[in-house]
Amino acid sequence: MELWPVANGVLLWLLGRLSLKLSAHLENVITGRVCPMPLNAAASPFILLVHHVHSFAPWDPIRWFQRQFILPEGFPSHPHRGFVTLTFILDGGFVHRDSLGQKQVYGSKQTHHSQWLYTGAGVLHEEMFLHDESWWSPTRQELFQLWINCPRAKKYNAPFSILLGGDTNDNDANADARHTPTVTNDKSKTLVLAGCYQGACSGAPLDSNLLVLHVKMEPHATWECSANLETAMLYMRLGSVKCGQDKIETQYLTQFDGRRQASVVLQTGDEAADFLFLAGDPLMEPVAQQGSFVLNNDNEVNQAYADYQAGYFGRPWDHSLTDDEWQKHVEQYPCVYKPK
């Protein structure tokens, strides 16, 4: 999807008709694309992976027109129910506000780099891009958002969100929950966003057995994961790796076979690699997804829409509201599922 900036996105689309490899490599330089990747049933507990690569230049006339008349720079208030979103910022940042009355700021230059949002019984939230721009230098924004399904028994608990990463050596009660350790081996670094890798565990509160890793490998390196999980896949952000005789190129999403993965071994050649690795055990429950709801059957989805229309999630607000105006709005139209 060509977006932010549109002109660059269209150029990438045209180049992709000629050479996917050229388009993939150029995207990291000029930006302008969002790539949503819906995942099939064999990818349980994962539902959706989205890769955003954007930039915002103050001198871009198309940006001004788009922001004023077509699409704001981010994602105004919208509802969710029944799953977790993990948003991992590589460049730039987000300003989050929700119908629980909570505001969070996170990103590559902030204290925390990620957000774990458990949508539970239902919540409204907005995510607007955090800009740090000068008149000559565009703001670069790059992030992953991953949708993770919740077991049926956990879908209607009270919603909450925590920020991940940052200094855990403080007196904050949520310090342990923020912890995202980095495992450094010979020629590789692995950031543990969720789950455990080589004895290092993230503080993300899991409802099922899963693993989310951001891995960087130098040239001529070997990386191994012995998670022993049935679902295993990776998205190659930059570079390439070989898994046995198979080569995984930039912007390819690769799902390993459906047998329990005792070990995944990857090797780089002459170029470095940067990828997101996902693994987990399937929930073995029916999935009904529509729009921004992930539940177990169509009746539950229909009920989610009815509850949203009835205002149980809170009422949507305009993204241009000041923080004081937004706080007054969520106090007037509260989310009924807010933790007591």
GROMACS .gro file of C-alpha atoms in nm:
model
  340
    1MET     CA    1   0.000   0.000   0.000
    2GLU     CA    2   0.154   0.330  -0.114
    3LEU     CA    3   0.141   0.584   0.169
    4TRP     CA    4   0.340   0.851   0.352
    5PRO     CA    5   0.480   0.980   0.120
    6VAL     CA    6   0.246   0.882  -0.161
    7ALA     CA    7   0.484   0.981  -0.443
    8ASN     CA    8   0.760   0.756  -0.309
    9GLY     CA    9   0.515   0.473  -0.256
   10VAL     CA   10   0.394   0.495  -0.616
   11LEU     CA   11   0.755   0.492  -0.737
   12LEU     CA   12   0.823   0.179  -0.532
   13TRP     CA   13   0.511   0.016  -0.675
   14LEU     CA   14   0.626   0.089  -1.031
   15LEU     CA   15   0.977  -0.038  -0.962
   16GLY     CA   16   0.826  -0.350  -0.806
   17ARG     CA   17   0.669  -0.436  -1.140
   18LEU     CA   18   1.020  -0.446  -1.285
   19SER     CA   19   1.224  -0.587  -0.996
   20LEU     CA   20   1.093  -0.681  -0.651
   21LYS     CA   21   1.448  -0.700  -0.519
   22LEU     CA   22   1.531  -0.346  -0.633
   23SER     CA   23   1.205  -0.211  -0.490
   24ALA     CA   24   1.264  -0.386  -0.157
   25HIS     CA   25   1.614  -0.244  -0.118
   26LEU     CA   26   1.514   0.107  -0.228
   27GLU     CA   27   1.220   0.117   0.012
   28ASN     CA   28   1.452   0.131   0.310
   29VAL     CA   29   1.607   0.447   0.161
   30ILE     CA   30   1.311   0.647   0.026
   31THR     CA   31   1.021   0.494   0.233
   32GLY     CA   32   0.654   0.522   0.140
   33ARG     CA   33   0.487   0.188   0.203
   34VAL     CA   34   0.276  -0.008   0.451
   35CYS     CA   35   0.259  -0.383   0.401
   36PRO     CA   36  -0.019  -0.570   0.588
   37MET     CA   37   0.037  -0.947   0.592
   38PRO     CA   38  -0.272  -1.146   0.703
   39LEU     CA   39  -0.163  -1.482   0.843
   40ASN     CA   40  -0.340  -1.813   0.786
   41ALA     CA   41  -0.471  -2.061   1.042
   42ALA     CA   42  -0.138  -2.244   1.042
   43ALA     CA   43   0.023  -1.930   1.188
   44SER     CA   44  -0.175  -1.944   1.515
   45PRO     CA   45  -0.153  -1.769   1.758
   46PHE     CA   46  -0.048  -1.490   1.520
   47ILE     CA   47  -0.320  -1.314   1.318
   48LEU     CA   48  -0.161  -1.025   1.129
   49LEU     CA   49   0.182  -0.868   1.077
   50VAL     CA   50   0.214  -0.515   0.937
   51HIS     CA   51   0.540  -0.346   0.834
   52HIS     CA   52   0.534   0.035   0.803
   53VAL     CA   53   0.812   0.241   0.641
   54HIS     CA   54   0.726   0.611   0.605
   55SER     CA   55   0.875   0.957   0.611
   56PHE     CA   56   0.723   1.302   0.660
   57ALA     CA   57   0.889   1.607   0.506
   58PRO     CA   58   0.770   1.957   0.604
   59TRP     CA   59   0.826   2.081   0.247
   60ASP     CA   60   0.611   1.808   0.084
   61PRO     CA   61   0.300   1.980  -0.070
   62ILE     CA   62   0.119   1.646  -0.120
   63ARG     CA   63   0.161   1.576   0.251
   64TRP     CA   64  -0.016   1.899   0.344
   65PHE     CA   65  -0.309   1.827   0.111
   66GLN     CA   66  -0.340   1.468   0.228
   67ARG     CA   67  -0.327   1.565   0.596
   68GLN     CA   68  -0.591   1.834   0.554
   69PHE     CA   69  -0.840   1.659   0.328
   70ILE     CA   70  -0.775   1.285   0.303
   71LEU     CA   71  -0.594   1.111   0.589
   72PRO     CA   72  -0.439   1.229   0.915
   73GLU     CA   73  -0.086   1.120   0.999
   74GLY     CA   74  -0.161   0.815   1.203
   75PHE     CA   75  -0.464   0.617   1.308
   76PRO     CA   76  -0.748   0.808   1.480
   77SER     CA   77  -0.959   0.642   1.750
   78HIS     CA   78  -1.085   0.297   1.656
   79PRO     CA   79  -1.207  -0.012   1.846
   80HIS     CA   80  -1.048  -0.349   1.925
   81ARG     CA   81  -1.159  -0.660   2.109
   82GLY     CA   82  -1.023  -1.006   2.177
   83PHE     CA   83  -0.648  -0.996   2.102
   84VAL     CA   84  -0.312  -0.829   2.169
   85THR     CA   85  -0.130  -0.577   1.952
   86LEU     CA   86   0.248  -0.563   1.986
   87THR     CA   87   0.381  -0.244   1.823
   88PHE     CA   88   0.760  -0.228   1.786
   89ILE     CA   89   0.913   0.103   1.674
   90LEU     CA   90   1.243   0.092   1.487
   91ASP     CA   91   1.246   0.458   1.380
   92GLY     CA   92   1.029   0.751   1.489
   93GLY     CA   93   0.748   0.702   1.738
   94PHE     CA   94   0.380   0.699   1.830
   95VAL     CA   95   0.158   0.899   2.063
   96HIS     CA   96  -0.109   0.667   2.202
   97ARG     CA   97  -0.434   0.778   2.367
   98ASP     CA   98  -0.719   0.544   2.462
   99SER     CA   99  -1.068   0.531   2.610
  100LEU     CA  100  -0.920   0.416   2.942
  101GLY     CA  101  -0.783   0.768   2.980
  102GLN     CA  102  -0.424   0.658   2.925
  103LYS     CA  103  -0.167   0.845   2.715
  104GLN     CA  104   0.163   0.680   2.620
  105VAL     CA  105   0.454   0.806   2.409
  106TYR     CA  106   0.705   0.554   2.277
  107GLY     CA  107   0.955   0.515   1.996
  108SER     CA  108   1.317   0.483   1.888
  109LYS     CA  109   1.425   0.801   2.069
  110GLN     CA  110   1.195   0.754   2.368
  111THR     CA  111   1.249   0.561   2.689
  112HIS     CA  112   1.041   0.270   2.556
  113HIS     CA  113   1.043   0.125   2.204
  114SER     CA  114   0.730  -0.093   2.206
  115GLN     CA  115   0.375  -0.121   2.331
  116TRP     CA  116   0.188  -0.432   2.442
  117LEU     CA  117  -0.185  -0.355   2.416
  118TYR     CA  118  -0.421  -0.621   2.549
  119THR     CA  119  -0.756  -0.518   2.399
  120GLY     CA  120  -0.958  -0.767   2.605
  121ALA     CA  121  -1.331  -0.697   2.631
  122GLY     CA  122  -1.291  -0.380   2.428
  123VAL     CA  123  -1.111  -0.047   2.404
  124LEU     CA  124  -1.078   0.251   2.171
  125HIS     CA  125  -0.734   0.388   2.097
  126GLU     CA  126  -0.554   0.620   1.859
  127GLU     CA  127  -0.193   0.603   1.738
  128MET     CA  128  -0.060   0.922   1.584
  129PHE     CA  129   0.294   0.953   1.448
  130LEU     CA  130   0.539   1.139   1.670
  131HIS     CA  131   0.732   1.389   1.459
  132ASP     CA  132   1.078   1.525   1.532
  133GLU     CA  133   1.143   1.722   1.217
  134SER     CA  134   1.323   2.032   1.103
  135TRP     CA  135   1.238   2.233   0.793
  136TRP     CA  136   1.500   2.049   0.585
  137SER     CA  137   1.500   1.698   0.734
  138PRO     CA  138   1.207   1.453   0.706
  139THR     CA  139   1.101   1.239   1.000
  140ARG     CA  140   1.151   0.868   0.929
  141GLN     CA  141   0.898   0.625   1.072
  142GLU     CA  142   0.941   0.249   1.069
  143LEU     CA  143   0.755  -0.003   1.278
  144PHE     CA  144   0.607  -0.349   1.302
  145GLN     CA  145   0.263  -0.418   1.441
  146LEU     CA  146   0.176  -0.776   1.527
  147TRP     CA  147  -0.171  -0.903   1.616
  148ILE     CA  148  -0.162  -1.197   1.858
  149ASN     CA  149  -0.472  -1.400   1.931
  150CYS     CA  150  -0.585  -1.463   2.289
  151PRO     CA  151  -0.733  -1.787   2.422
  152ARG     CA  152  -1.112  -1.788   2.447
  153ALA     CA  153  -1.095  -1.776   2.829
  154LYS     CA  154  -0.893  -1.451   2.818
  155LYS     CA  155  -1.078  -1.255   2.550
  156TYR     CA  156  -1.312  -1.063   2.779
  157ASN     CA  157  -1.079  -0.957   3.057
  158ALA     CA  158  -1.023  -0.587   3.129
  159PRO     CA  159  -0.805  -0.411   2.867
  160PHE     CA  160  -0.465  -0.266   2.953
  161SER     CA  161  -0.142  -0.156   2.786
  162ILE     CA  162   0.220  -0.144   2.896
  163LEU     CA  163   0.532  -0.004   2.732
  164LEU     CA  164   0.828  -0.234   2.669
  165GLY     CA  165   1.200  -0.162   2.670
  166GLY     CA  166   1.388   0.106   2.854
  167ASP     CA  167   1.556   0.122   3.192
  168THR     CA  168   1.430  -0.142   3.435
  169ASN     CA  169   1.652  -0.020   3.719
  170ASP     CA  170   1.399   0.217   3.866
  171ASN     CA  171   1.130   0.209   4.132
  172ASP     CA  172   0.838   0.180   3.892
  173ALA     CA  173   0.612  -0.116   3.968
  174ASN     CA  174   0.597  -0.192   3.593
  175ALA     CA  175   0.975  -0.208   3.551
  176ASP     CA  176   0.986  -0.588   3.520
  177ALA     CA  177   0.703  -0.582   3.269
  178ARG     CA  178   0.904  -0.346   3.048
  179HIS     CA  179   1.207  -0.570   3.029
  180THR     CA  180   1.317  -0.668   2.676
  181PRO     CA  181   1.667  -0.816   2.704
  182THR     CA  182   1.918  -0.838   2.420
  183VAL     CA  183   2.115  -1.160   2.374
  184THR     CA  184   2.452  -1.100   2.208
  185ASN     CA  185   2.630  -1.393   2.049
  186ASP     CA  186   2.915  -1.416   1.802
  187LYS     CA  187   2.809  -1.193   1.510
  188SER     CA  188   2.442  -1.167   1.613
  189LYS     CA  189   2.214  -0.967   1.844
  190THR     CA  190   1.866  -1.084   1.943
  191LEU     CA  191   1.615  -0.849   2.107
  192VAL     CA  192   1.356  -1.050   2.303
  193LEU     CA  193   1.024  -0.868   2.261
  194ALA     CA  194   0.810  -1.153   2.397
  195GLY     CA  195   0.886  -1.494   2.543
  196CYS     CA  196   1.228  -1.635   2.629
  197TYR     CA  197   1.542  -1.691   2.422
  198GLN     CA  198   1.857  -1.857   2.559
  199GLY     CA  199   1.741  -1.796   2.915
  200ALA     CA  200   1.665  -1.424   2.862
  201CYS     CA  201   1.295  -1.345   2.907
  202SER     CA  202   1.083  -1.046   2.812
  203GLY     CA  203   0.843  -0.904   3.068
  204ALA     CA  204   0.553  -0.902   2.819
  205PRO     CA  205   0.252  -1.074   2.988
  206LEU     CA  206   0.177  -1.379   2.771
  207ASP     CA  207  -0.150  -1.571   2.757
  208SER     CA  208  -0.001  -1.856   2.552
  209ASN     CA  209   0.338  -2.003   2.469
  210LEU     CA  210   0.503  -1.779   2.208
  211LEU     CA  211   0.820  -1.598   2.107
  212VAL     CA  212   0.882  -1.268   1.924
  213LEU     CA  213   1.243  -1.177   1.843
  214HIS     CA  214   1.415  -0.900   1.648
  215VAL     CA  215   1.741  -1.043   1.514
  216LYS     CA  216   2.042  -0.873   1.355
  217MET     CA  217   2.314  -1.090   1.200
  218GLU     CA  218   2.651  -0.986   1.064
  219PRO     CA  219   2.787  -1.138   0.740
  220HIS     CA  220   2.901  -1.502   0.763
  221ALA     CA  221   2.713  -1.563   1.086
  222THR     CA  222   2.501  -1.848   1.219
  223TRP     CA  223   2.191  -1.798   1.435
  224GLU     CA  224   1.990  -2.071   1.602
  225CYS     CA  225   1.663  -2.086   1.788
  226SER     CA  226   1.566  -2.400   1.980
  227ALA     CA  227   1.223  -2.288   2.098
  228ASN     CA  228   1.052  -2.623   2.025
  229LEU     CA  229   0.731  -2.453   1.912
  230GLU     CA  230   0.496  -2.571   1.638
  231THR     CA  231   0.446  -2.239   1.460
  232ALA     CA  232   0.762  -2.068   1.334
  233MET     CA  233   0.808  -1.793   1.075
  234LEU     CA  234   1.022  -1.493   0.995
  235TYR     CA  235   0.991  -1.169   0.804
  236MET     CA  236   1.314  -1.053   0.642
  237ARG     CA  237   1.345  -0.678   0.692
  238LEU     CA  238   1.690  -0.633   0.538
  239GLY     CA  239   1.944  -0.864   0.377
  240SER     CA  240   1.898  -1.238   0.339
  241VAL     CA  241   1.965  -1.569   0.514
  242LYS     CA  242   1.984  -1.932   0.418
  243CYS     CA  243   1.792  -2.204   0.596
  244GLY     CA  244   1.944  -2.526   0.469
  245GLN     CA  245   1.944  -2.485   0.093
  246ASP     CA  246   1.662  -2.227   0.090
  247LYS     CA  247   1.741  -1.856   0.068
  248ILE     CA  248   1.508  -1.602   0.229
  249GLU     CA  249   1.529  -1.259   0.066
  250THR     CA  250   1.437  -0.905   0.178
  251GLN     CA  251   1.063  -0.847   0.241
  252TYR     CA  252   0.978  -1.217   0.225
  253LEU     CA  253   0.759  -1.369   0.495
  254THR     CA  254   0.859  -1.732   0.538
  255GLN     CA  255   0.662  -1.987   0.737
  256PHE     CA  256   0.843  -2.305   0.833
  257ASP     CA  257   0.667  -2.640   0.798
  258GLY     CA  258   0.393  -2.735   1.042
  259ARG     CA  259   0.597  -2.986   1.241
  260ARG     CA  260   0.721  -2.887   1.585
  261GLN     CA  261   1.041  -2.693   1.529
  262ALA     CA  262   1.309  -2.847   1.752
  263SER     CA  263   1.560  -2.600   1.608
  264VAL     CA  264   1.578  -2.335   1.337
  265VAL     CA  265   1.929  -2.263   1.205
  266LEU     CA  266   1.994  -1.963   0.979
  267GLN     CA  267   2.313  -1.847   0.810
  268THR     CA  268   2.416  -1.527   0.638
  269GLY     CA  269   2.647  -1.498   0.339
  270ASP     CA  270   2.830  -1.184   0.230
  271GLU     CA  271   2.557  -0.947   0.353
  272ALA     CA  272   2.410  -0.881   0.695
  273ALA     CA  273   2.051  -0.969   0.784
  274ASP     CA  274   1.778  -0.809   0.995
  275PHE     CA  275   1.453  -0.997   1.058
  276LEU     CA  276   1.157  -1.052   1.288
  277PHE     CA  277   1.122  -1.410   1.413
  278LEU     CA  278   0.787  -1.539   1.541
  279ALA     CA  279   0.715  -1.874   1.705
  280GLY     CA  280   0.434  -2.016   1.914
  281ASP     CA  281   0.198  -2.302   1.983
  282PRO     CA  282  -0.142  -2.292   1.807
  283LEU     CA  283  -0.443  -2.213   2.026
  284MET     CA  284  -0.651  -2.488   1.861
  285GLU     CA  285  -0.965  -2.273   1.881
  286PRO     CA  286  -1.194  -2.135   1.608
  287VAL     CA  287  -1.112  -1.784   1.488
  288ALA     CA  288  -1.359  -1.525   1.360
  289GLN     CA  289  -1.189  -1.202   1.253
  290GLN     CA  290  -1.366  -0.903   1.106
  291GLY     CA  291  -1.224  -0.553   1.094
  292SER     CA  292  -1.051  -0.485   1.423
  293PHE     CA  293  -1.216  -0.767   1.622
  294VAL     CA  294  -1.071  -1.118   1.671
  295LEU     CA  295  -1.315  -1.356   1.838
  296ASN     CA  296  -1.428  -1.718   1.813
  297ASN     CA  297  -1.748  -1.705   1.606
  298ASP     CA  298  -1.960  -1.470   1.396
  299ASN     CA  299  -2.213  -1.412   1.674
  300GLU     CA  300  -1.937  -1.277   1.897
  301VAL     CA  301  -1.818  -1.048   1.617
  302ASN     CA  302  -2.171  -0.916   1.566
  303GLN     CA  303  -2.202  -0.857   1.939
  304ALA     CA  304  -1.872  -0.666   1.936
  305TYR     CA  305  -2.009  -0.430   1.671
  306ALA     CA  306  -2.331  -0.386   1.872
  307ASP     CA  307  -2.137  -0.312   2.192
  308TYR     CA  308  -1.921  -0.061   2.007
  309GLN     CA  309  -2.225   0.116   1.864
  310ALA     CA  310  -2.381   0.121   2.211
  311GLY     CA  311  -2.077   0.310   2.343
  312TYR     CA  312  -1.947   0.039   2.575
  313PHE     CA  313  -1.594   0.085   2.437
  314GLY     CA  314  -1.625   0.461   2.488
  315ARG     CA  315  -1.703   0.709   2.211
  316PRO     CA  316  -1.457   0.802   1.931
  317TRP     CA  317  -1.287   1.139   1.957
  318ASP     CA  318  -1.124   1.368   1.703
  319HIS     CA  319  -0.747   1.323   1.685
  320SER     CA  320  -0.699   1.701   1.693
  321LEU     CA  321  -0.831   1.730   2.051
  322THR     CA  322  -0.585   1.861   2.305
  323ASP     CA  323  -0.498   1.631   2.594
  324ASP     CA  324  -0.732   1.822   2.824
  325GLU     CA  325  -1.018   1.801   2.574
  326TRP     CA  326  -0.953   1.431   2.518
  327GLN     CA  327  -0.948   1.363   2.895
  328LYS     CA  328  -1.283   1.538   2.936
  329HIS     CA  329  -1.420   1.334   2.646
  330VAL     CA  330  -1.319   0.996   2.791
  331GLU     CA  331  -1.452   1.099   3.131
  332GLN     CA  332  -1.785   1.184   2.971
  333TYR     CA  333  -1.788   0.867   2.756
  334PRO     CA  334  -1.589   0.610   2.954
  335CYS     CA  335  -1.501   0.257   2.851
  336VAL     CA  336  -1.719   0.029   3.065
  337TYR     CA  337  -1.449  -0.241   3.057
  338LYS     CA  338  -1.192  -0.019   3.227
  339PRO     CA  339  -1.015  -0.199   3.514
  340LYS     CA  340  -1.178  -0.120   3.849
   0.00000   0.00000   0.00000
